PDB file of C-alpha atoms and ligand atoms in Angstrom:
ATOM      1  CA  MET A   1      94.284 115.060  98.267  1.00  0.00           C
ATOM      2  CA  LYS A   2      92.965 111.662  97.291  1.00  0.00           C
ATOM      3  CA  LYS A   3      93.039 108.951  99.905  1.00  0.00           C
ATOM      4  CA  VAL A   4      95.033 105.715  99.556  1.00  0.00           C
ATOM      5  CA  VAL A   5      94.096 103.147 102.179  1.00  0.00           C
ATOM      6  CA  ILE A   6      96.485 100.229 102.643  1.00  0.00           C
ATOM      7  CA  LEU A   7      95.798  97.016 104.540  1.00  0.00           C
ATOM      8  CA  THR A   8      98.969  95.191 105.517  1.00  0.00           C
ATOM      9  CA  GLY A   9      99.643  91.807 107.088  1.00  0.00           C
ATOM     10  CA  ALA A  10     102.615  89.774 108.204  1.00  0.00           C
ATOM     11  CA  GLY A  11     103.867  89.365 104.614  1.00  0.00           C
ATOM     12  CA  ILE A  12     105.059  92.962 104.394  1.00  0.00           C
ATOM     13  CA  SER A  13     107.474  92.344 107.271  1.00  0.00           C
ATOM     14  CA  ALA A  14     108.641  88.914 106.050  1.00  0.00           C
ATOM     15  CA  GLU A  15     111.606  90.368 104.149  1.00  0.00           C
ATOM     16  CA  SER A  16     112.647  92.148 107.357  1.00  0.00           C
ATOM     17  CA  GLY A  17     113.113  88.709 108.893  1.00  0.00           C
ATOM     18  CA  ILE A  18     109.892  88.558 110.905  1.00  0.00           C
ATOM     19  CA  LYS A  19     108.030  85.276 110.595  1.00  0.00           C
ATOM     20  CA  THR A  20     104.522  85.243 109.184  1.00  0.00           C
ATOM     21  CA  PHE A  21     101.834  83.174 110.901  1.00  0.00           C
ATOM     22  CA  ARG A  22     100.474  80.727 108.343  1.00  0.00           C
ATOM     23  CA  ASP A  23     103.285  80.141 105.833  1.00  0.00           C
ATOM     24  CA  SER A  24     105.345  76.965 106.183  1.00  0.00           C
ATOM     25  CA  ASP A  25     107.560  77.514 109.236  1.00  0.00           C
ATOM     26  CA  GLY A  26     105.186  80.341 110.236  1.00  0.00           C
ATOM     27  CA  LEU A  27     104.596  81.077 113.916  1.00  0.00           C
ATOM     28  CA  TRP A  28     101.433  78.985 114.093  1.00  0.00           C
ATOM     29  CA  GLU A  29     103.422  75.946 112.910  1.00  0.00           C
ATOM     30  CA  ASN A  30     105.505  76.154 116.066  1.00  0.00           C
ATOM     31  CA  TYR A  31     102.993  77.404 118.617  1.00  0.00           C
ATOM     32  CA  ARG A  32      99.325  76.706 119.181  1.00  0.00           C
ATOM     33  CA  VAL A  33      97.136  79.826 119.067  1.00  0.00           C
ATOM     34  CA  GLU A  34      95.178  78.543 122.048  1.00  0.00           C
ATOM     35  CA  ASP A  35      98.387  78.258 124.121  1.00  0.00           C
ATOM     36  CA  VAL A  36      99.749  81.767 123.546  1.00  0.00           C
ATOM     37  CA  ALA A  37      97.243  84.075 121.878  1.00  0.00           C
ATOM     38  CA  THR A  38      93.979  83.955 123.798  1.00  0.00           C
ATOM     39  CA  HIS A  39      92.849  85.465 127.077  1.00  0.00           C
ATOM     40  CA  GLU A  40      92.209  81.961 128.411  1.00  0.00           C
ATOM     41  CA  ALA A  41      95.843  81.049 127.686  1.00  0.00           C
ATOM     42  CA  TYR A  42      96.980  84.126 129.607  1.00  0.00           C
ATOM     43  CA  LEU A  43      94.841  83.208 132.605  1.00  0.00           C
ATOM     44  CA  ARG A  44      96.083  79.606 132.492  1.00  0.00           C
ATOM     45  CA  ASN A  45      99.780  80.274 131.945  1.00  0.00           C
ATOM     46  CA  PRO A  46     100.659  83.983 131.954  1.00  0.00           C
ATOM     47  CA  GLN A  47     104.402  83.288 131.978  1.00  0.00           C
ATOM     48  CA  LEU A  48     104.220  81.348 128.706  1.00  0.00           C
ATOM     49  CA  VAL A  49     102.181  84.104 127.054  1.00  0.00           C
ATOM     50  CA  LEU A  50     104.462  86.900 128.305  1.00  0.00           C
ATOM     51  CA  ASP A  51     107.516  84.919 127.157  1.00  0.00           C
ATOM     52  CA  PHE A  52     105.975  84.451 123.711  1.00  0.00           C
ATOM     53  CA  TYR A  53     105.398  88.198 123.253  1.00  0.00           C
ATOM     54  CA  ASN A  54     108.746  89.127 124.834  1.00  0.00           C
ATOM     55  CA  ALA A  55     110.353  86.943 122.164  1.00  0.00           C
ATOM     56  CA  ARG A  56     108.292  88.628 119.432  1.00  0.00           C
ATOM     57  CA  ARG A  57     109.328  92.079 120.727  1.00  0.00           C
ATOM     58  CA  ARG A  58     113.030  91.138 120.691  1.00  0.00           C
ATOM     59  CA  GLU A  59     112.669  89.845 117.140  1.00  0.00           C
ATOM     60  CA  VAL A  60     111.092  93.131 116.050  1.00  0.00           C
ATOM     61  CA  PHE A  61     113.759  95.241 117.679  1.00  0.00           C
ATOM     62  CA  LYS A  62     116.415  93.384 115.667  1.00  0.00           C
ATOM     63  CA  ALA A  63     114.505  94.009 112.441  1.00  0.00           C
ATOM     64  CA  LYS A  64     114.588  96.972 110.102  1.00  0.00           C
ATOM     65  CA  PRO A  65     111.979  98.222 107.647  1.00  0.00           C
ATOM     66  CA  ASN A  66     112.378  96.795 104.147  1.00  0.00           C
ATOM     67  CA  GLU A  67     111.857  98.227 100.669  1.00  0.00           C
ATOM     68  CA  ALA A  68     108.084  97.695 100.842  1.00  0.00           C
ATOM     69  CA  HIS A  69     107.704  99.758 104.025  1.00  0.00           C
ATOM     70  CA  ARG A  70     109.886 102.471 102.470  1.00  0.00           C
ATOM     71  CA  GLN A  71     107.969 102.552  99.188  1.00  0.00           C
ATOM     72  CA  LEU A  72     104.714 103.255 101.035  1.00  0.00           C
ATOM     73  CA  VAL A  73     106.278 106.390 102.530  1.00  0.00           C
ATOM     74  CA  ARG A  74     106.850 107.753  98.993  1.00  0.00           C
ATOM     75  CA  LEU A  75     103.110 107.730  98.408  1.00  0.00           C
ATOM     76  CA  GLU A  76     102.691 110.512 100.969  1.00  0.00           C
ATOM     77  CA  GLU A  77     104.224 112.956  98.413  1.00  0.00           C
ATOM     78  CA  LYS A  78     100.964 112.852  96.506  1.00  0.00           C
ATOM     79  CA  TYR A  79      98.271 111.193  98.616  1.00  0.00           C
ATOM     80  CA  ASP A  80      96.608 111.169 101.988  1.00  0.00           C
ATOM     81  CA  VAL A  81      97.939 107.725 102.930  1.00  0.00           C
ATOM     82  CA  ARG A  82      96.319 105.685 105.692  1.00  0.00           C
ATOM     83  CA  ILE A  83      97.865 102.372 106.658  1.00  0.00           C
ATOM     84  CA  ILE A  84      95.731  99.847 108.472  1.00  0.00           C
ATOM     85  CA  THR A  85      98.021  97.107 109.704  1.00  0.00           C
ATOM     86  CA  GLN A  86      97.347  93.773 111.334  1.00  0.00           C
ATOM     87  CA  ASN A  87     100.999  93.740 112.355  1.00  0.00           C
ATOM     88  CA  ILE A  88     102.135  94.322 115.908  1.00  0.00           C
ATOM     89  CA  ASP A  89     105.601  95.465 114.811  1.00  0.00           C
ATOM     90  CA  ASN A  90     106.453  99.132 114.293  1.00  0.00           C
ATOM     91  CA  LEU A  91     108.229  98.860 110.948  1.00  0.00           C
ATOM     92  CA  HIS A  92     105.806 101.177 109.101  1.00  0.00           C
ATOM     93  CA  GLU A  93     106.478 103.889 111.690  1.00  0.00           C
ATOM     94  CA  GLN A  94     110.236 103.225 111.599  1.00  0.00           C
ATOM     95  CA  ALA A  95     110.183 103.638 107.821  1.00  0.00           C
ATOM     96  CA  GLY A  96     108.476 107.023 108.237  1.00  0.00           C
ATOM     97  CA  SER A  97     104.786 106.433 107.485  1.00  0.00           C
ATOM     98  CA  THR A  98     102.801 109.020 109.424  1.00  0.00           C
ATOM     99  CA  ASN A  99      99.317 107.495 109.649  1.00  0.00           C
ATOM    100  CA  VAL A 100      99.293 103.926 110.912  1.00  0.00           C
ATOM    101  CA  LEU A 101      96.313 102.290 112.582  1.00  0.00           C
ATOM    102  CA  HIS A 102      97.118  99.032 114.383  1.00  0.00           C
ATOM    103  CA  LEU A 103      94.224  96.591 114.391  1.00  0.00           C
ATOM    104  CA  HIS A 104      95.785  93.878 116.526  1.00  0.00           C
ATOM    105  CA  GLY A 105      97.779  95.977 118.978  1.00  0.00           C
ATOM    106  CA  GLU A 106     101.431  96.957 119.314  1.00  0.00           C
ATOM    107  CA  LEU A 107     104.403  95.197 120.871  1.00  0.00           C
ATOM    108  CA  THR A 108     105.879  98.481 122.129  1.00  0.00           C
ATOM    109  CA  LYS A 109     102.888  98.999 124.417  1.00  0.00           C
ATOM    110  CA  ALA A 110     101.509  97.232 127.472  1.00  0.00           C
ATOM    111  CA  ARG A 111      98.254  97.621 129.294  1.00  0.00           C
ATOM    112  CA  SER A 112      96.576  96.939 132.592  1.00  0.00           C
ATOM    113  CA  ASP A 113      94.976  93.517 132.608  1.00  0.00           C
ATOM    114  CA  ARG A 114      92.006  95.114 134.419  1.00  0.00           C
ATOM    115  CA  ASN A 115      91.509  98.153 132.197  1.00  0.00           C
ATOM    116  CA  GLU A 116      92.006  97.939 128.437  1.00  0.00           C
ATOM    117  CA  ASN A 117      92.184 101.727 128.177  1.00  0.00           C
ATOM    118  CA  LEU A 118      95.141 102.043 130.519  1.00  0.00           C
ATOM    119  CA  ILE A 119      97.971 101.691 128.016  1.00  0.00           C
ATOM    120  CA  ILE A 120     101.633 102.566 128.519  1.00  0.00           C
ATOM    121  CA  ASP A 121     104.674 102.693 126.247  1.00  0.00           C
ATOM    122  CA  ILE A 122     107.297 100.087 127.068  1.00  0.00           C
ATOM    123  CA  GLY A 123     109.553 100.357 124.028  1.00  0.00           C
ATOM    124  CA  GLU A 124     111.713  97.280 123.809  1.00  0.00           C
ATOM    125  CA  GLN A 125     111.352  96.214 127.451  1.00  0.00           C
ATOM    126  CA  ASP A 126     110.144  92.735 128.350  1.00  0.00           C
ATOM    127  CA  ILE A 127     106.993  92.357 130.447  1.00  0.00           C
ATOM    128  CA  HIS A 128     107.487  90.239 133.588  1.00  0.00           C
ATOM    129  CA  LEU A 129     105.038  88.771 136.029  1.00  0.00           C
ATOM    130  CA  GLY A 130     104.789  91.346 138.825  1.00  0.00           C
ATOM    131  CA  ASP A 131     105.173  94.374 136.494  1.00  0.00           C
ATOM    132  CA  LYS A 132     102.297  96.661 137.408  1.00  0.00           C
ATOM    133  CA  ALA A 133     100.197  99.158 135.477  1.00  0.00           C
ATOM    134  CA  PRO A 134      99.488 102.541 137.162  1.00  0.00           C
ATOM    135  CA  ASP A 135      96.236 101.058 138.559  1.00  0.00           C
ATOM    136  CA  GLY A 136      98.176  98.313 140.351  1.00  0.00           C
ATOM    137  CA  ALA A 137      97.036  95.532 138.008  1.00  0.00           C
ATOM    138  CA  GLN A 138      99.433  93.208 136.196  1.00  0.00           C
ATOM    139  CA  LEU A 139     100.712  94.529 132.858  1.00  0.00           C
ATOM    140  CA  ARG A 140      99.855  92.453 129.822  1.00  0.00           C
ATOM    141  CA  PRO A 141     100.851  92.922 126.178  1.00  0.00           C
ATOM    142  CA  HIS A 142      98.763  95.489 124.286  1.00  0.00           C
ATOM    143  CA  ILE A 143      97.728  92.819 121.834  1.00  0.00           C
ATOM    144  CA  VAL A 144      94.277  91.856 120.592  1.00  0.00           C
ATOM    145  CA  TRP A 145      94.061  88.136 121.245  1.00  0.00           C
ATOM    146  CA  PHE A 146      91.823  85.689 119.423  1.00  0.00           C
ATOM    147  CA  GLY A 147      88.307  85.996 120.801  1.00  0.00           C
ATOM    148  CA  GLU A 148      88.807  89.612 121.927  1.00  0.00           C
ATOM    149  CA  ALA A 149      87.086  92.632 120.408  1.00  0.00           C
ATOM    150  CA  VAL A 150      89.046  94.702 117.875  1.00  0.00           C
ATOM    151  CA  PRO A 151      88.598  98.287 119.130  1.00  0.00           C
ATOM    152  CA  ASN A 152      90.071  99.903 115.998  1.00  0.00           C
ATOM    153  CA  ILE A 153      87.828  98.104 113.532  1.00  0.00           C
ATOM    154  CA  GLU A 154      85.304 100.953 113.387  1.00  0.00           C
ATOM    155  CA  PRO A 155      87.797 103.705 112.495  1.00  0.00           C
ATOM    156  CA  ALA A 156      89.378 101.241 110.033  1.00  0.00           C
ATOM    157  CA  ALA A 157      86.022 100.567 108.344  1.00  0.00           C
ATOM    158  CA  LYS A 158      85.392 104.310 108.083  1.00  0.00           C
ATOM    159  CA  LEU A 159      88.774 104.810 106.398  1.00  0.00           C
ATOM    160  CA  CYS A 160      87.919 102.047 103.918  1.00  0.00           C
ATOM    161  CA  GLU A 161      84.609 103.750 103.069  1.00  0.00           C
ATOM    162  CA  GLU A 162      86.581 106.889 102.215  1.00  0.00           C
ATOM    163  CA  ALA A 163      89.249 105.133 100.137  1.00  0.00           C
ATOM    164  CA  ASP A 164      89.845 106.437  96.605  1.00  0.00           C
ATOM    165  CA  PHE A 165      92.380 103.623  96.154  1.00  0.00           C
ATOM    166  CA  PHE A 166      92.886 100.481  98.237  1.00  0.00           C
ATOM    167  CA  VAL A 167      95.949  98.255  98.450  1.00  0.00           C
ATOM    168  CA  VAL A 168      96.215  94.907 100.262  1.00  0.00           C
ATOM    169  CA  ILE A 169      99.732  93.642 101.027  1.00  0.00           C
ATOM    170  CA  GLY A 170     100.933  90.360 102.506  1.00  0.00           C
ATOM    171  CA  THR A 171      97.915  88.981 104.312  1.00  0.00           C
ATOM    172  CA  SER A 172      96.261  85.597 103.904  1.00  0.00           C
ATOM    173  CA  MET A 173      92.883  87.270 104.654  1.00  0.00           C
ATOM    174  CA  ASN A 174      92.090  84.496 107.126  1.00  0.00           C
ATOM    175  CA  VAL A 175      91.348  86.598 110.169  1.00  0.00           C
ATOM    176  CA  TYR A 176      88.146  88.556 110.667  1.00  0.00           C
ATOM    177  CA  PRO A 177      87.082  91.269 111.105  1.00  0.00           C
ATOM    178  CA  ALA A 178      90.232  92.565 109.326  1.00  0.00           C
ATOM    179  CA  ALA A 179      89.593  90.445 106.221  1.00  0.00           C
ATOM    180  CA  GLY A 180      86.103  91.944 105.878  1.00  0.00           C
ATOM    181  CA  LEU A 181      87.370  95.536 105.609  1.00  0.00           C
ATOM    182  CA  ILE A 182      87.703  95.317 101.833  1.00  0.00           C
ATOM    183  CA  HIS A 183      83.901  95.169 101.577  1.00  0.00           C
ATOM    184  CA  TYR A 184      83.689  98.746 102.909  1.00  0.00           C
ATOM    185  CA  VAL A 185      85.766 100.056  99.995  1.00  0.00           C
ATOM    186  CA  PRO A 186      83.571 101.709  97.328  1.00  0.00           C
ATOM    187  CA  GLN A 187      83.079  99.449  94.278  1.00  0.00           C
ATOM    188  CA  THR A 188      84.370 102.283  92.074  1.00  0.00           C
ATOM    189  CA  SER A 189      87.716 102.567  93.884  1.00  0.00           C
ATOM    190  CA  PRO A 190      90.559 100.662  92.217  1.00  0.00           C
ATOM    191  CA  CYS A 191      92.176  97.942  94.380  1.00  0.00           C
ATOM    192  CA  TRP A 192      95.505  96.111  94.252  1.00  0.00           C
ATOM    193  CA  LEU A 193      96.746  92.974  95.997  1.00  0.00           C
ATOM    194  CA  VAL A 194     100.457  92.239  96.500  1.00  0.00           C
ATOM    195  CA  ASP A 195     101.186  88.701  97.719  1.00  0.00           C
ATOM    196  CA  PRO A 196     103.300  85.857  96.324  1.00  0.00           C
ATOM    197  CA  LYS A 197     100.433  83.431  96.978  1.00  0.00           C
ATOM    198  CA  ALA A 198      96.974  83.419  95.448  1.00  0.00           C
ATOM    199  CA  VAL A 199      94.808  85.000  98.134  1.00  0.00           C
ATOM    200  CA  PRO A 200      91.059  84.553  97.614  1.00  0.00           C
ATOM    201  CA  ILE A 201      89.347  87.946  97.409  1.00  0.00           C
ATOM    202  CA  SER A 202      85.784  88.359  96.228  1.00  0.00           C
ATOM    203  CA  ARG A 203      85.969  91.630  94.357  1.00  0.00           C
ATOM    204  CA  THR A 204      87.676  93.039  91.300  1.00  0.00           C
ATOM    205  CA  ILE A 205      91.288  93.570  92.242  1.00  0.00           C
ATOM    206  CA  LYS A 206      94.545  93.942  90.356  1.00  0.00           C
ATOM    207  CA  ILE A 207      96.799  91.095  91.445  1.00  0.00           C
ATOM    208  CA  ILE A 208     100.558  91.482  91.712  1.00  0.00           C
ATOM    209  CA  GLN A 209     101.720  87.991  92.608  1.00  0.00           C
ATOM    210  CA  GLU A 210     105.123  88.953  93.983  1.00  0.00           C
ATOM    211  CA  LYS A 211     106.878  89.500  97.255  1.00  0.00           C
ATOM    212  CA  ALA A 212     106.271  92.871  98.849  1.00  0.00           C
ATOM    213  CA  GLY A 213     109.890  93.955  98.329  1.00  0.00           C
ATOM    214  CA  THR A 214     109.332  94.221  94.562  1.00  0.00           C
ATOM    215  CA  GLY A 215     105.533  94.226  94.213  1.00  0.00           C
ATOM    216  CA  VAL A 216     104.819  97.262  96.370  1.00  0.00           C
ATOM    217  CA  LYS A 217     107.094  99.433  94.227  1.00  0.00           C
ATOM    218  CA  ARG A 218     105.013  98.566  91.173  1.00  0.00           C
ATOM    219  CA  VAL A 219     101.812  99.720  92.845  1.00  0.00           C
ATOM    220  CA  VAL A 220     103.437 102.856  94.224  1.00  0.00           C
ATOM    221  CA  ASP A 221     104.917 103.760  90.821  1.00  0.00           C
ATOM    222  CA  GLU A 222     101.515 103.263  89.223  1.00  0.00           C
ATOM    223  CA  LEU A 223      99.712 105.357  91.841  1.00  0.00           C
ATOM    224  CA  LEU A 224     102.290 108.152  91.586  1.00  0.00           C
ATOM    225  CA  SER A 225     101.900 108.202  87.803  1.00  0.00           C
ATOM    226  CA  LEU A 226      98.099 108.706  87.901  1.00  0.00           C
TER     227      LEU A 226
HETATM  228  N1  LIG B   1     105.791  89.624 100.610  1.00  0.00           N
HETATM  229  C1  LIG B   1     104.437  89.705 100.600  1.00  0.00           C
HETATM  230  N2  LIG B   1     103.650  88.765 101.129  1.00  0.00           N
HETATM  231  C2  LIG B   1     104.249  87.694 101.690  1.00  0.00           C
HETATM  232  C3  LIG B   1     105.636  87.525 101.733  1.00  0.00           C
HETATM  233  C4  LIG B   1     106.436  88.556 101.162  1.00  0.00           C
HETATM  234  N3  LIG B   1     107.764  88.516 101.151  1.00  0.00           N
HETATM  235  N4  LIG B   1     105.904  86.364 102.366  1.00  0.00           N
HETATM  236  C5  LIG B   1     104.728  85.818 102.704  1.00  0.00           C
HETATM  237  N5  LIG B   1     103.716  86.619 102.290  1.00  0.00           N
HETATM  238  C6  LIG B   1     102.276  86.447 102.423  1.00  0.00           C
HETATM  239  C7  LIG B   1     101.798  85.003 102.452  1.00  0.00           C
HETATM  240  O1  LIG B   1     101.658  84.506 101.124  1.00  0.00           O
HETATM  241  C8  LIG B   1     100.457  85.142 103.161  1.00  0.00           C
HETATM  242  O2  LIG B   1      99.396  85.412 102.260  1.00  0.00           O
HETATM  243  O3  LIG B   1     101.880  86.986 103.651  1.00  0.00           O
HETATM  244  C9  LIG B   1     100.679  86.360 104.077  1.00  0.00           C
HETATM  245  C10 LIG B   1     100.838  86.025 105.534  1.00  0.00           C
HETATM  246  O4  LIG B   1      99.631  85.496 106.020  1.00  0.00           O
HETATM  247  P1  LIG B   1      99.466  85.157 107.575  1.00  0.00           P
HETATM  248  O5  LIG B   1     100.672  84.453 108.065  1.00  0.00           O
HETATM  249  O6  LIG B   1      98.142  84.510 107.727  1.00  0.00           O
HETATM  250  O7  LIG B   1      99.495  86.630 108.271  1.00  0.00           O
HETATM  251  P2  LIG B   1      98.302  87.678 108.410  1.00  0.00           P
HETATM  252  O8  LIG B   1      97.350  87.578 107.292  1.00  0.00           O
HETATM  253  O9  LIG B   1      98.952  88.989 108.685  1.00  0.00           O
HETATM  254  O10 LIG B   1      97.609  87.159 109.735  1.00  0.00           O
HETATM  255  C11 LIG B   1      96.534  87.884 110.262  1.00  0.00           C
HETATM  256  O11 LIG B   1      96.511  86.450 112.157  1.00  0.00           O
HETATM  257  O12 LIG B   1      97.508  85.247 113.847  1.00  0.00           O
HETATM  258  C12 LIG B   1      96.962  86.417 113.494  1.00  0.00           C
HETATM  259  O13 LIG B   1      97.006  88.337 114.735  1.00  0.00           O
HETATM  260  C13 LIG B   1      97.741  87.647 113.769  1.00  0.00           C
HETATM  261  O14 LIG B   1      97.629  89.767 112.622  1.00  0.00           O
HETATM  262  C14 LIG B   1      97.730  88.367 112.444  1.00  0.00           C
HETATM  263  C15 LIG B   1      96.524  87.802 111.757  1.00  0.00           C
END
């Protein structure tokens, strides 16, 4: 089976009602990254950071996968499909995609703030100050904050090296190392980009300048017809 590797960002979940980060009225218009999404912020004001992610988790649990998430599941009829997502929601999994690698963590998980490998499932529960991991340390969101290492970047880069086809959906390609993954994709492998905005990408790529809800179907139809 040929391998389709898909890199998704906040844009694929926009039509499910989840705010993106950098669009007008995006999350970073209303919050400062350095107040809620860094380890320093968590040390300074853990309550504010926990509240921010508790709010994100509630938002996700109200949301449902949209047409774009569902279209990607269809691809599994014919391809070995690997989704690399920057998103911390679980909408790809809810739609039924079977291979999803989260680069920036997952809202449905928490971890010890002393041991990054001690991760537990919390589902839709809030995290409160005083909630303890099995090692007795405070639980924190299982989220990769700005300035922290991205543990899944190596397996993601390996997947990109093996991609027969590569599709980028709904990301402004502002955040590294995720935005650099495309450079691991073989030059001979066809690539597509679905985004309503013009996203700068320095390689040959077929651009579908549409929202994910309609644009992803076009790519999926094309891939299934090959
Ligand atoms: N369909 C497809 N794309 C859309 C849609 C839509 N309906 N609506 C918006 N977009 C596009 C925007 O045009 C933009 O290019 O989604 C992209 C969203 O970009 P960002 O808000 O920067 O989100 P993302 O690229 O996922 O951010 C990367 O930044 O703050 C961090 O950790 C956070 O994982 C996130 C990372």
